[in-house]
Short mmCIF file of C-alpha atoms in Angstrom, two decimals:
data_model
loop_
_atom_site.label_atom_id
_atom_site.label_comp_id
_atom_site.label_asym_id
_atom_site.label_seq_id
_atom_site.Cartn_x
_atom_site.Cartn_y
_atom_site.Cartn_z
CA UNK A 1 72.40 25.32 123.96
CA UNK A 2 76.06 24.91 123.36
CA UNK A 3 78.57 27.06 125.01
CA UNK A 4 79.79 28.72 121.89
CA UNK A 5 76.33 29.74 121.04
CA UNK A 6 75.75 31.34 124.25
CA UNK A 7 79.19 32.88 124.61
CA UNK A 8 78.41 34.75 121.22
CA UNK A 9 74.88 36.02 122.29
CA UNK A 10 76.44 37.15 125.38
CA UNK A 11 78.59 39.37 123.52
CA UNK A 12 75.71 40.65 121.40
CA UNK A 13 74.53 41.64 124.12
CA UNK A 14 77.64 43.74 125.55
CA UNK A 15 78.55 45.72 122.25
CA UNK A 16 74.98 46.68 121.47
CA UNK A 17 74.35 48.22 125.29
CA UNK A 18 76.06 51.25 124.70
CA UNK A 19 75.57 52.78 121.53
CA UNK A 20 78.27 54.50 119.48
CA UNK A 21 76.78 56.41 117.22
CA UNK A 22 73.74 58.40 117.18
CA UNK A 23 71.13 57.79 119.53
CA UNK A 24 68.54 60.37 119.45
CA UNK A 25 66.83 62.82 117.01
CA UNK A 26 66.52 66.31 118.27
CA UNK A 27 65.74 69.73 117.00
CA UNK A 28 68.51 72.69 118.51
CA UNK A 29 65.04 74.10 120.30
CA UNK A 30 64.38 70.36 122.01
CA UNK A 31 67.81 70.36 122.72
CA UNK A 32 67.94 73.17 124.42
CA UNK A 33 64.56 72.36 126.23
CA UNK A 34 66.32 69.21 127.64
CA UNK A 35 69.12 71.09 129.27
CA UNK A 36 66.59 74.05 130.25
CA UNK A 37 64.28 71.54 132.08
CA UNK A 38 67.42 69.85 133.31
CA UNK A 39 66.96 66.16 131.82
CA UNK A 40 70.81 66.65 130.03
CA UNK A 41 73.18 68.15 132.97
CA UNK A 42 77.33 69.26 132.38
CA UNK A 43 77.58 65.17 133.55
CA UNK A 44 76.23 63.90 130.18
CA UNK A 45 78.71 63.30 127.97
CA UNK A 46 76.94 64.00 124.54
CA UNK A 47 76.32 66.40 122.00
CA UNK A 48 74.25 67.38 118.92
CA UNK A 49 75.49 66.62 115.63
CA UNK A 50 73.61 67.39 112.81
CA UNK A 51 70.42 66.97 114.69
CA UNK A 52 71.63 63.66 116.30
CA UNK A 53 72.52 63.70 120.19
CA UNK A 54 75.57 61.33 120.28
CA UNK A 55 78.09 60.31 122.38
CA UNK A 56 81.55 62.35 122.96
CA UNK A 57 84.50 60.15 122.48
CA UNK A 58 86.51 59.23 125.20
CA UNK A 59 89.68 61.39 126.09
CA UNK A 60 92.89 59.97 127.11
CA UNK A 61 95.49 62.15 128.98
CA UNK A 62 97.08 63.93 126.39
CA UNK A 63 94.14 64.97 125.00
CA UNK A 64 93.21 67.85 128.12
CA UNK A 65 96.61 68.61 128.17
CA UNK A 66 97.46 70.14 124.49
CA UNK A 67 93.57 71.44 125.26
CA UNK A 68 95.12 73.88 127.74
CA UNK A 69 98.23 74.76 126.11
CA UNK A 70 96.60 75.59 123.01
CA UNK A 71 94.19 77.60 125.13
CA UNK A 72 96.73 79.50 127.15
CA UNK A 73 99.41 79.73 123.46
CA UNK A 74 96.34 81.78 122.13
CA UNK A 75 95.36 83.79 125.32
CA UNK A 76 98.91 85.22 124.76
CA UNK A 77 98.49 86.77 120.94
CA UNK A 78 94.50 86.65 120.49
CA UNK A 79 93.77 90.28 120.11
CA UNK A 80 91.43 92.43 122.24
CA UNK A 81 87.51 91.97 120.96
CA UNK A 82 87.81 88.45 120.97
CA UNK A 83 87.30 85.69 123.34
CA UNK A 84 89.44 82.04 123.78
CA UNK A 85 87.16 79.44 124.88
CA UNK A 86 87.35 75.77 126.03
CA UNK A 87 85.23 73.18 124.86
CA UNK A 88 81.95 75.43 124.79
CA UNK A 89 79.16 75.32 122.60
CA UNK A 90 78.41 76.31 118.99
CA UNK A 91 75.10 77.16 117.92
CA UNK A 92 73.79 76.65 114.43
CA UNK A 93 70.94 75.69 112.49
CA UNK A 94 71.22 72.19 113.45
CA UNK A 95 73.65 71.27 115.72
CA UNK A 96 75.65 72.59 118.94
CA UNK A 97 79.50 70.92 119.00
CA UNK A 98 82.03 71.71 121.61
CA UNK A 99 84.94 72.40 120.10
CA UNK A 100 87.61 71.75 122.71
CA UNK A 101 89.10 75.44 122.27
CA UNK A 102 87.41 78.11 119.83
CA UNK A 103 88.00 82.29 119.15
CA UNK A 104 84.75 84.11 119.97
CA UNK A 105 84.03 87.62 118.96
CA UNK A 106 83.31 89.64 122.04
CA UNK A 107 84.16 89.34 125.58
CA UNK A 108 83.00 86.86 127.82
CA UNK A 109 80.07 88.29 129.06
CA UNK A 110 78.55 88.58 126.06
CA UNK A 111 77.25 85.03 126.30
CA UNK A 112 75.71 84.78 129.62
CA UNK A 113 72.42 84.19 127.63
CA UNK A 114 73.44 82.72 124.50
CA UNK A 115 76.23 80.27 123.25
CA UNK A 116 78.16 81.81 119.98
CA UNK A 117 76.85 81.32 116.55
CA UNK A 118 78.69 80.58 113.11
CA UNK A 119 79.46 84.51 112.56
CA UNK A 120 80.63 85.16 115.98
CA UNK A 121 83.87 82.35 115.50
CA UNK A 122 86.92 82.95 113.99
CA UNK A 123 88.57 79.49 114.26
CA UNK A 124 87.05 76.32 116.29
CA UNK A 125 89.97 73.83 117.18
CA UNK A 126 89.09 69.99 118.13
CA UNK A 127 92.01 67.92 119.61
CA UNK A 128 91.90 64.66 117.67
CA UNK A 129 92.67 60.82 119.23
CA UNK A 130 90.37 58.34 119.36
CA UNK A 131 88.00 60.91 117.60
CA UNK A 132 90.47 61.84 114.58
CA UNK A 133 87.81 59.97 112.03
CA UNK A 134 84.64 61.94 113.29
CA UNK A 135 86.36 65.53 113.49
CA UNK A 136 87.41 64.91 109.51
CA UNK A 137 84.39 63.74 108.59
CA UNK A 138 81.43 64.74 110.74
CA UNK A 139 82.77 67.54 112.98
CA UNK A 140 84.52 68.95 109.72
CA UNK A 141 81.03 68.87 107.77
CA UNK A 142 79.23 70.58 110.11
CA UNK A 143 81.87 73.41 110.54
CA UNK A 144 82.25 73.82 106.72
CA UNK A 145 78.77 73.96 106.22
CA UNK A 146 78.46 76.53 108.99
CA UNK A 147 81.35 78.59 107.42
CA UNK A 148 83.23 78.67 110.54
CA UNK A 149 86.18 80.49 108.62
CA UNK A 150 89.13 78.42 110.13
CA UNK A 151 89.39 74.61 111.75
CA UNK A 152 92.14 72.96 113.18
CA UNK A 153 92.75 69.27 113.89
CA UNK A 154 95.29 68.90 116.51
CA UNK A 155 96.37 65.11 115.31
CA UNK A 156 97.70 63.28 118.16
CA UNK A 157 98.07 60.50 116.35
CA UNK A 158 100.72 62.17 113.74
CA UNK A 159 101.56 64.75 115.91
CA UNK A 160 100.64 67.20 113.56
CA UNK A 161 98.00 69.95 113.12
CA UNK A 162 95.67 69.95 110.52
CA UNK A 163 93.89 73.45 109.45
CA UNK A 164 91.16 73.56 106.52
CA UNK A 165 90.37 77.00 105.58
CA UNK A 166 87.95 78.34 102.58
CA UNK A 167 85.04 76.55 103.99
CA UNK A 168 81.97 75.57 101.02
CA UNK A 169 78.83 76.76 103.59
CA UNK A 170 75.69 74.75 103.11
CA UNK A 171 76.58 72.75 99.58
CA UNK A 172 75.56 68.99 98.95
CA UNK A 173 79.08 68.03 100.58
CA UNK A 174 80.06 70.68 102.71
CA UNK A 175 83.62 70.95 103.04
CA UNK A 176 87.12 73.19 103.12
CA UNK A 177 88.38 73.89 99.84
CA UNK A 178 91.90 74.42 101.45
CA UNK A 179 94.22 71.92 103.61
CA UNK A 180 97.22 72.74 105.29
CA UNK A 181 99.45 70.38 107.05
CA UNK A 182 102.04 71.60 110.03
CA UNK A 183 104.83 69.33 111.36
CA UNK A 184 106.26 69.13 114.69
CA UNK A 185 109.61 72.41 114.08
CA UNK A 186 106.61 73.96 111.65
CA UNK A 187 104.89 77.47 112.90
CA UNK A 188 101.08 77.66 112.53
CA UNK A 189 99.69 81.03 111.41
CA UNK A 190 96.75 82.21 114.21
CA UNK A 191 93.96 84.00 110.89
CA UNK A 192 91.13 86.10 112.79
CA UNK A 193 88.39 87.77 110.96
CA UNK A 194 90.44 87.47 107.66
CA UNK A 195 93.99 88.12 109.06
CA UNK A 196 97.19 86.95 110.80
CA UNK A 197 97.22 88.00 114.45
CA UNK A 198 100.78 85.82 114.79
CA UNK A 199 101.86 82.17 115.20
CA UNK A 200 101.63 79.36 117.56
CA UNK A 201 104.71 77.03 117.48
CA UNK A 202 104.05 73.40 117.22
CA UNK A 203 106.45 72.36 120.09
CA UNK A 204 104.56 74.45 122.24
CA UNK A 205 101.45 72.51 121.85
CA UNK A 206 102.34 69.02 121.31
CA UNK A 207 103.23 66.95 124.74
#
């Protein structure tokens, strides 16, 4: 066998170990089973999409780092009654994402037992690198067809956020009828259960 030959198979080999996309079929019920019974743990980086456990995308440093100061921007004008979280889970029908910062209804507490559903978010916020093509397409789906009311991209890439609002609900391409864009010296308008609670500055959340 000639060198070339086996220098390709080797290759083969290495990008098919490690899958990037889907790797398992699950219902939300099995899903939760797994973690119940403790086969997924807080160390498995994965989550269900549209009823397909995959694999989170990597995060480079940046990407933790406008996490938390878009956390602690809306900490400071989310009113009382609802809840800032960090990349916790969504239930619904079939899938659970982790948004990387999301507006609960409630306090806290009032999830010891369950994660929030579609009607309990106001606006679920994913911080966009290396995963800027599957939070516009798949991540963006599955929101829309949720009606999760508002979603931002926080685009690293363009240093821009992106927010789609209007969302279609369950349709044959679920989607946000509306697209806003917000440069770097732009404001971005914080919309809660239908109305502005104030504005997060871009400067403030960009590195």
């Amino acid at each position: 066998m000639s060198v070339g030959v086996t220098s390709r198979r080797a290759k083969l080999r290495t990008e098919t170990t490690v899958p990037t996309e889907p790797i398992w079929r699950l219902t939300v019920e099995q899903y939760h089973e797994m973690i119940t019974d403790g086969i997924l743990t807080d160390d498995d980086p994965v989550e269900l999409l549209e009823g397909w456990l995959v694999l989170k995308m990597p995060k480079h440093p940046p990407h933790p780092v406008v996490t938390r100061l878009t956390q602690k921007a809306l900490d400071r004008i989310v009113p009382l009654g609802w809840d800032v979280r960090v990349q916790d889970p969504i239930t619904t029908d079939t899938s659970e994402p982790e948004p990387d910062v999301s507006v609960a209804r409630g306090d806290t507490r009032d999830y010891v037992d369950h994660h929030p559903g579609p009607k309990d978010v106001a606006l679920a916020i994913e911080v966009a690198e290396s995963s800027l093509a599957r939070d516009r397409g798949l991540k963006k789906r599955i929101y829309a067809r949720a009606r999760i009311p508002v979603y931002w991209i926080i685009n690293l890439i363009d240093r821009r956020v992106e927010v789609y609002s209007k969302p279609t609900g369950p349709a044959a391409k679920p989607d946000y009828r509306r697209c806003q864009f917000f440069g770097h010296d732009d404001e971005v308008p914080v919309i809660i259960d239908g109305g502005a609670v104030g504005v997060l500055k871009m400067r403030d959340l960009l590195p």
